[in-house]
CSV table of C-alpha atoms in Angstrom, one decimal:
chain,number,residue,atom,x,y,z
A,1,UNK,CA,-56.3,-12.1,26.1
A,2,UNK,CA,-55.7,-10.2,29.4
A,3,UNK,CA,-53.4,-7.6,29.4
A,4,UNK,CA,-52.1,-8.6,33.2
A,5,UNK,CA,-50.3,-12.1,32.4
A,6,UNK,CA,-49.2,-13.6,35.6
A,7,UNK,CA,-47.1,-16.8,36.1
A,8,UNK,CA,-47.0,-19.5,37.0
A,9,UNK,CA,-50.5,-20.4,37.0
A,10,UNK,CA,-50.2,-22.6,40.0
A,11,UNK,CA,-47.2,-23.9,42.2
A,12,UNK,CA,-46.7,-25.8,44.9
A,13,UNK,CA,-43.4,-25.2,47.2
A,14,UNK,CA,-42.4,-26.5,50.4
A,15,UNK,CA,-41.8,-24.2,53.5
A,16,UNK,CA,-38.0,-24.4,53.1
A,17,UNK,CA,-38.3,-23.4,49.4
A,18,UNK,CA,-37.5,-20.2,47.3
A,19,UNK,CA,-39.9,-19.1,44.6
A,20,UNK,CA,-41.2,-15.8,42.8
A,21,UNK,CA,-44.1,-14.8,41.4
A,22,UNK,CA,-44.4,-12.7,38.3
A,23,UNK,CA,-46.6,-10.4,37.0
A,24,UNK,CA,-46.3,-8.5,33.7
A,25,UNK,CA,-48.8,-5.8,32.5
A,26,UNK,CA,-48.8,-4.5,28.6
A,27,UNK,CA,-51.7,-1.8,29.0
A,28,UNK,CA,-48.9,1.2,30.2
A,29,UNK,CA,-50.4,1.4,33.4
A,30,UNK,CA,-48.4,3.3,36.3
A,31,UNK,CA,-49.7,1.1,38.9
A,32,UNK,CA,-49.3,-2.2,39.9
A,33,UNK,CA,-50.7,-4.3,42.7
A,34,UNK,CA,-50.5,-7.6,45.0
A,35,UNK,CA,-53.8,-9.0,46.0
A,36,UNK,CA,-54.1,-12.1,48.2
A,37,UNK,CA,-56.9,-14.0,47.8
A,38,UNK,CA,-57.9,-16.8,50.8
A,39,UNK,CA,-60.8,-19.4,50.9
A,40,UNK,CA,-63.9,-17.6,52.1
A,41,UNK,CA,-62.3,-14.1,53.0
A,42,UNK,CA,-62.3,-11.1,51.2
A,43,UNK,CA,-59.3,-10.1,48.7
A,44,UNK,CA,-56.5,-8.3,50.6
A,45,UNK,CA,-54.8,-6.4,49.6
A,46,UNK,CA,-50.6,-6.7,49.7
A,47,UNK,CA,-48.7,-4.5,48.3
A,48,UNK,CA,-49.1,-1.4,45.8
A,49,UNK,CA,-46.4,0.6,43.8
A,50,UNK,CA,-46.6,3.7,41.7
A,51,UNK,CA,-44.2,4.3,39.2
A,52,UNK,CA,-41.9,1.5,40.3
A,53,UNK,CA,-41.7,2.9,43.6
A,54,UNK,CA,-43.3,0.7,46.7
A,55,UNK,CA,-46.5,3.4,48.3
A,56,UNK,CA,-48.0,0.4,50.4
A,57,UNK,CA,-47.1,-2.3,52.5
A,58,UNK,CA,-50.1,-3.7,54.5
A,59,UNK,CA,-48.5,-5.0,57.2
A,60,UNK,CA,-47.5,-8.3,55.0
A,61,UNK,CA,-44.8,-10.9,57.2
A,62,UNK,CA,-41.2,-10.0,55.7
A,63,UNK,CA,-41.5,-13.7,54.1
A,64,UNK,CA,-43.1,-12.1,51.0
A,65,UNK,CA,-41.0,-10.1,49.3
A,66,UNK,CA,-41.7,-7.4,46.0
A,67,UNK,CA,-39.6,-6.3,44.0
A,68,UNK,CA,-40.9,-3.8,40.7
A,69,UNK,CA,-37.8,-3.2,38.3
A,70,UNK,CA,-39.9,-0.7,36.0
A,71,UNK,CA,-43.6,0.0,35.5
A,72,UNK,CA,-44.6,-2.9,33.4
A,73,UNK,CA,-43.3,-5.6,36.0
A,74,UNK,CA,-44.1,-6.4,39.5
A,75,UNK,CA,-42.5,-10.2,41.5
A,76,UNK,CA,-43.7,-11.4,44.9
A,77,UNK,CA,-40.5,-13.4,46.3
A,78,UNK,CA,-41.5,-16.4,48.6
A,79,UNK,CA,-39.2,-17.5,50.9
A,80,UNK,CA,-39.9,-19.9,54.5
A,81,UNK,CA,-43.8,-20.0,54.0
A,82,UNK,CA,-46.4,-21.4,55.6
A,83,UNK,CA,-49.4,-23.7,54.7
A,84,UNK,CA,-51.8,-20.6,55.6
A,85,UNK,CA,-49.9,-19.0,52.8
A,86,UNK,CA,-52.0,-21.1,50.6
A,87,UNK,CA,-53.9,-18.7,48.2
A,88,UNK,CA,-54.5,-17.4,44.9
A,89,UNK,CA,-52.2,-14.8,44.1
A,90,UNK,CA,-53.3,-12.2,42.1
A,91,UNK,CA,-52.0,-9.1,40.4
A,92,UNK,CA,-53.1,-5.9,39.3
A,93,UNK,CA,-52.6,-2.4,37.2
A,94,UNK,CA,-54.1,0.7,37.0
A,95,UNK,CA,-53.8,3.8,35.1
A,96,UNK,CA,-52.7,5.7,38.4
A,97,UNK,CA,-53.5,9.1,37.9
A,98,UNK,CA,-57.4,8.2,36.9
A,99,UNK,CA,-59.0,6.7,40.3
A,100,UNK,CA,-62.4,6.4,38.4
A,101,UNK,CA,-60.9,3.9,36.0
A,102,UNK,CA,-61.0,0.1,36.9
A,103,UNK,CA,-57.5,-1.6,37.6
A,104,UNK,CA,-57.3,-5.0,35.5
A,105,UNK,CA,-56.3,-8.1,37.3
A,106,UNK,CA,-54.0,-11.4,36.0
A,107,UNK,CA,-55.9,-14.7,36.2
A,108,UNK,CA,-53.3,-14.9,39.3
A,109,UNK,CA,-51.6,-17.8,40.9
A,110,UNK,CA,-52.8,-20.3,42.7
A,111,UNK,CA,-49.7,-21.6,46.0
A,112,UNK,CA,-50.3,-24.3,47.5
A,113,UNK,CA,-47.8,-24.8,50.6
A,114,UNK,CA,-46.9,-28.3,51.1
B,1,UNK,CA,-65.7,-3.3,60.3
B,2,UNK,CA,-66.2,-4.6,57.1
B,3,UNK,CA,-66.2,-1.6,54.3
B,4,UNK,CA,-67.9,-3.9,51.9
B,5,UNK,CA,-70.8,-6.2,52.7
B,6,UNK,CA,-72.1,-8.9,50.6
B,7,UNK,CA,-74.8,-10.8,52.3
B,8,UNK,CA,-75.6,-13.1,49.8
B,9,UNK,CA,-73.4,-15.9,50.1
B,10,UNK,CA,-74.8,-17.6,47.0
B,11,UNK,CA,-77.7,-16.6,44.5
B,12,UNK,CA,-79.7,-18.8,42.0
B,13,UNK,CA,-81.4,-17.5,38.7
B,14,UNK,CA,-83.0,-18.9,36.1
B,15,UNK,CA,-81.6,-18.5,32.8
B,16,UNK,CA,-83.2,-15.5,30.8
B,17,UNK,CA,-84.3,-13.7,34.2
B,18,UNK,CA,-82.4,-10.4,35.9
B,19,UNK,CA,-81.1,-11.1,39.0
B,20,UNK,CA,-79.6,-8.3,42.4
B,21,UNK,CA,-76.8,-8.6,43.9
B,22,UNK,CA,-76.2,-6.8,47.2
B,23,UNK,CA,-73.5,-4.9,48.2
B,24,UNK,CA,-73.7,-2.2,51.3
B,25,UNK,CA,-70.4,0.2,52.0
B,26,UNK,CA,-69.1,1.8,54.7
B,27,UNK,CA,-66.7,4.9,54.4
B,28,UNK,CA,-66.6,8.8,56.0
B,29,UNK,CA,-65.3,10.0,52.9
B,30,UNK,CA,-67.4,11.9,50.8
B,31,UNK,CA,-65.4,11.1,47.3
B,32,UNK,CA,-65.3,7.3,46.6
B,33,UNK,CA,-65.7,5.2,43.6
B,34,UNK,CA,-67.7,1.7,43.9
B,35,UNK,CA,-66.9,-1.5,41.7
B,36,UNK,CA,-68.1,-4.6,40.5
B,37,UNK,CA,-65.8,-7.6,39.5
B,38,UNK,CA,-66.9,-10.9,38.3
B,39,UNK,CA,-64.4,-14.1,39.0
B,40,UNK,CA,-65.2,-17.0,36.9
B,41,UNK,CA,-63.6,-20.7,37.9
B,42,UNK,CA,-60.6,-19.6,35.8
B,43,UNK,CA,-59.6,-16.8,38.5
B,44,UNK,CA,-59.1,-13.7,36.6
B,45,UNK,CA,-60.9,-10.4,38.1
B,46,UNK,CA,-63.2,-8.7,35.0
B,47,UNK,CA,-64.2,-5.6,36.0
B,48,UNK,CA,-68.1,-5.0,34.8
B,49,UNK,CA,-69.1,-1.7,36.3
B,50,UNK,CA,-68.1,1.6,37.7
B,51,UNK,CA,-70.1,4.0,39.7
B,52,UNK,CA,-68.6,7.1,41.4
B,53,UNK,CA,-69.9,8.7,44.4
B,54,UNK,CA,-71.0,12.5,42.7
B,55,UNK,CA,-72.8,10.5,39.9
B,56,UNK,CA,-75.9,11.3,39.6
B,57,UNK,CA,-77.2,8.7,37.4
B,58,UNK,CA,-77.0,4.9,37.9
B,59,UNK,CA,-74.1,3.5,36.1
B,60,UNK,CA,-75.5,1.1,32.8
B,61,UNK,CA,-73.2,-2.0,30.9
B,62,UNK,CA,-75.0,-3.5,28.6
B,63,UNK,CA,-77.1,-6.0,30.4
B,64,UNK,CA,-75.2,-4.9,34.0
B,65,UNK,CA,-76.1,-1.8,35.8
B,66,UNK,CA,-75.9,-0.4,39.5
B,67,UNK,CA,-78.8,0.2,41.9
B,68,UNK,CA,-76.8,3.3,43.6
B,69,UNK,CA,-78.7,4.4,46.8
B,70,UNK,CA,-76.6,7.2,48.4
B,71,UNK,CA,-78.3,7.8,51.3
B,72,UNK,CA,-78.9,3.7,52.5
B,73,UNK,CA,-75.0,3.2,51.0
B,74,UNK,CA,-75.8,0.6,48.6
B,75,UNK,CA,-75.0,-0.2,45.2
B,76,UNK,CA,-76.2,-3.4,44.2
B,77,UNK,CA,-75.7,-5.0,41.0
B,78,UNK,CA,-78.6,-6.1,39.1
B,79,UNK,CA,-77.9,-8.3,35.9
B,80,UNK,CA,-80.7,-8.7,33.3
B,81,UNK,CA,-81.4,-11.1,31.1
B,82,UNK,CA,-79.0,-14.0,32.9
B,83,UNK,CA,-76.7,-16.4,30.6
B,84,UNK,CA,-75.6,-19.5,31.5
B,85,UNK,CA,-72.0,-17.9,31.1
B,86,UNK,CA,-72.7,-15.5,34.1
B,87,UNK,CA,-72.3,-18.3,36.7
B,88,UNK,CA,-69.6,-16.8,38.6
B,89,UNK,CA,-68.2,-15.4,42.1
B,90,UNK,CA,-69.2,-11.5,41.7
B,91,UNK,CA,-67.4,-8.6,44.1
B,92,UNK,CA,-68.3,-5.7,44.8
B,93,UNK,CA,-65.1,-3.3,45.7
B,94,UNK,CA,-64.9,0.6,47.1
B,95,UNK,CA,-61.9,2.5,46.4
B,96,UNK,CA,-61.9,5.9,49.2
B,97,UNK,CA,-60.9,9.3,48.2
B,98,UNK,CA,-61.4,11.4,44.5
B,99,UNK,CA,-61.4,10.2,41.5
B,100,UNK,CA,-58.0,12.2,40.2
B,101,UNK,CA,-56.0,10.5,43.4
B,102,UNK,CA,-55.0,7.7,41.4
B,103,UNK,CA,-51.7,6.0,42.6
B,104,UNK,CA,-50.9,5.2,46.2
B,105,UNK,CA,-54.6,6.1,46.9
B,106,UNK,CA,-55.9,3.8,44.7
B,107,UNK,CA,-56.6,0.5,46.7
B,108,UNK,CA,-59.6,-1.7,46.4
B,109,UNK,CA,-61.4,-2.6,49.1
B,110,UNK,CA,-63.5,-6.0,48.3
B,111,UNK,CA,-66.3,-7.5,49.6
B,112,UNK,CA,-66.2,-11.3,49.8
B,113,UNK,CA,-68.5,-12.1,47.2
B,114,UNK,CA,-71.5,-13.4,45.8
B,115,UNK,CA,-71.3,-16.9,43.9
B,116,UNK,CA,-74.3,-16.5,40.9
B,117,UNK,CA,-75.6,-19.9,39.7
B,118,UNK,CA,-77.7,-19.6,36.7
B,119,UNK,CA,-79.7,-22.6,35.9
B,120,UNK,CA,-80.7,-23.8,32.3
């Protein structure tokens, strides 16, 4: 069992919906992590927060929305998105203050945007 | 530029035989760490090997270990002995700067993979 649990597995929303993404991570990690995953491009990265606090925004469209309420739980809020949004989701954790340690990813979520 | 390259779009392997998967980097900074990920159909992200830039032995998982070539900044995985159950997407990743930055400065850079068929 992973210790990243993300859910939903999948959802689809339409463009004029409001959904949120939830990521929950039980390995006392001080790091937490959005990845975007597209068809046939590399992983990308979203957002990253350390110790709840938000350290990276990579230049993400205001549509997608985090939100980390202590260190064990990171959302994605969706609001107005478009098909291109279509992706697999996926979250991560680290043990922040060890770079040479691997961060652990959720089996994510796969949006499709209908 | 790309940081990571995978130039193998998609490998084959015979069951039972080792297989290498390439993976060149691109980076200035003289501290980095390099991963390896494999992604089966189900999605999740397992991490299978670590090799930091000052290490100065190739990094060794059980039947997974890294080709590290400094100089030629490559680290390809080579995976002996291949199961059926190692049919996967694999990724090779590069985080930049020490190993004790942790935090803020530790983002992933990924390649965009590898898919491994191994056939029976």
């Amino acid at each position: 069992e992973t210790g990243v649990t993300q859910t939903p597995r999948h959802l689809v929303m339409g463009m004029t919906n409001k959904k949120s993404l939830k990521c929950e991570q039980h390995l006392g990690h001080n790091a937490m992590y959005w990845y975007k995953q597209s068809a046939k491009k590399p992983l990308e990265l979203m957002f990253v927060y350390n110790f709840k606090e938000q350290t990276e925004n990579n230049s993400v469209p205001s549509r997608f929305s985090p939100e980390c309420p202590n260190s064990s739980h990171l959302f994605l809020h969706l609001h107005t998105l478009q098909p291109e949004d279509s992706a697999l989701y996926l979250c991560a954790s680290s043990q922040g203050s060890q770079g040479n340690t691997e961060a652990f990813f959720g089996q994510g979520t796969r949006l499709t945007v209908v | 530029a790309q940081k990571i390259t995978q130039t193998q779009p998609g490998m084959f392997v015979q069951e039972k035989e080792a297989v290498t998967l390439d993976c060149t980097y691109d980076t200035s900074d003289p501290s980095y760490g390099l991963f390896w990920y494999k992604q089966p159909s189900s999605g999740e992200m397992i991490f299978l090997i670590y090799q930091g830039s000052y290490d100065q032995q190739n990094a060794t998982e059980g039947r997974y270990s890294l080709n590290f070539q400094k100089a030629r900044k490559s680290a390809n995985l080579v995976i002996s002995a291949s199961q059926l159950g190692d049919s996967a997407m694999y990724f090779c990743a590069m985080r930049e700067g020490p190993e004790n930055s942790g935090g803020s400065n530790y983002k992933l850079t990924f390649g965009k993979g590898t898919l491994l068929t191994v056939n029976p």
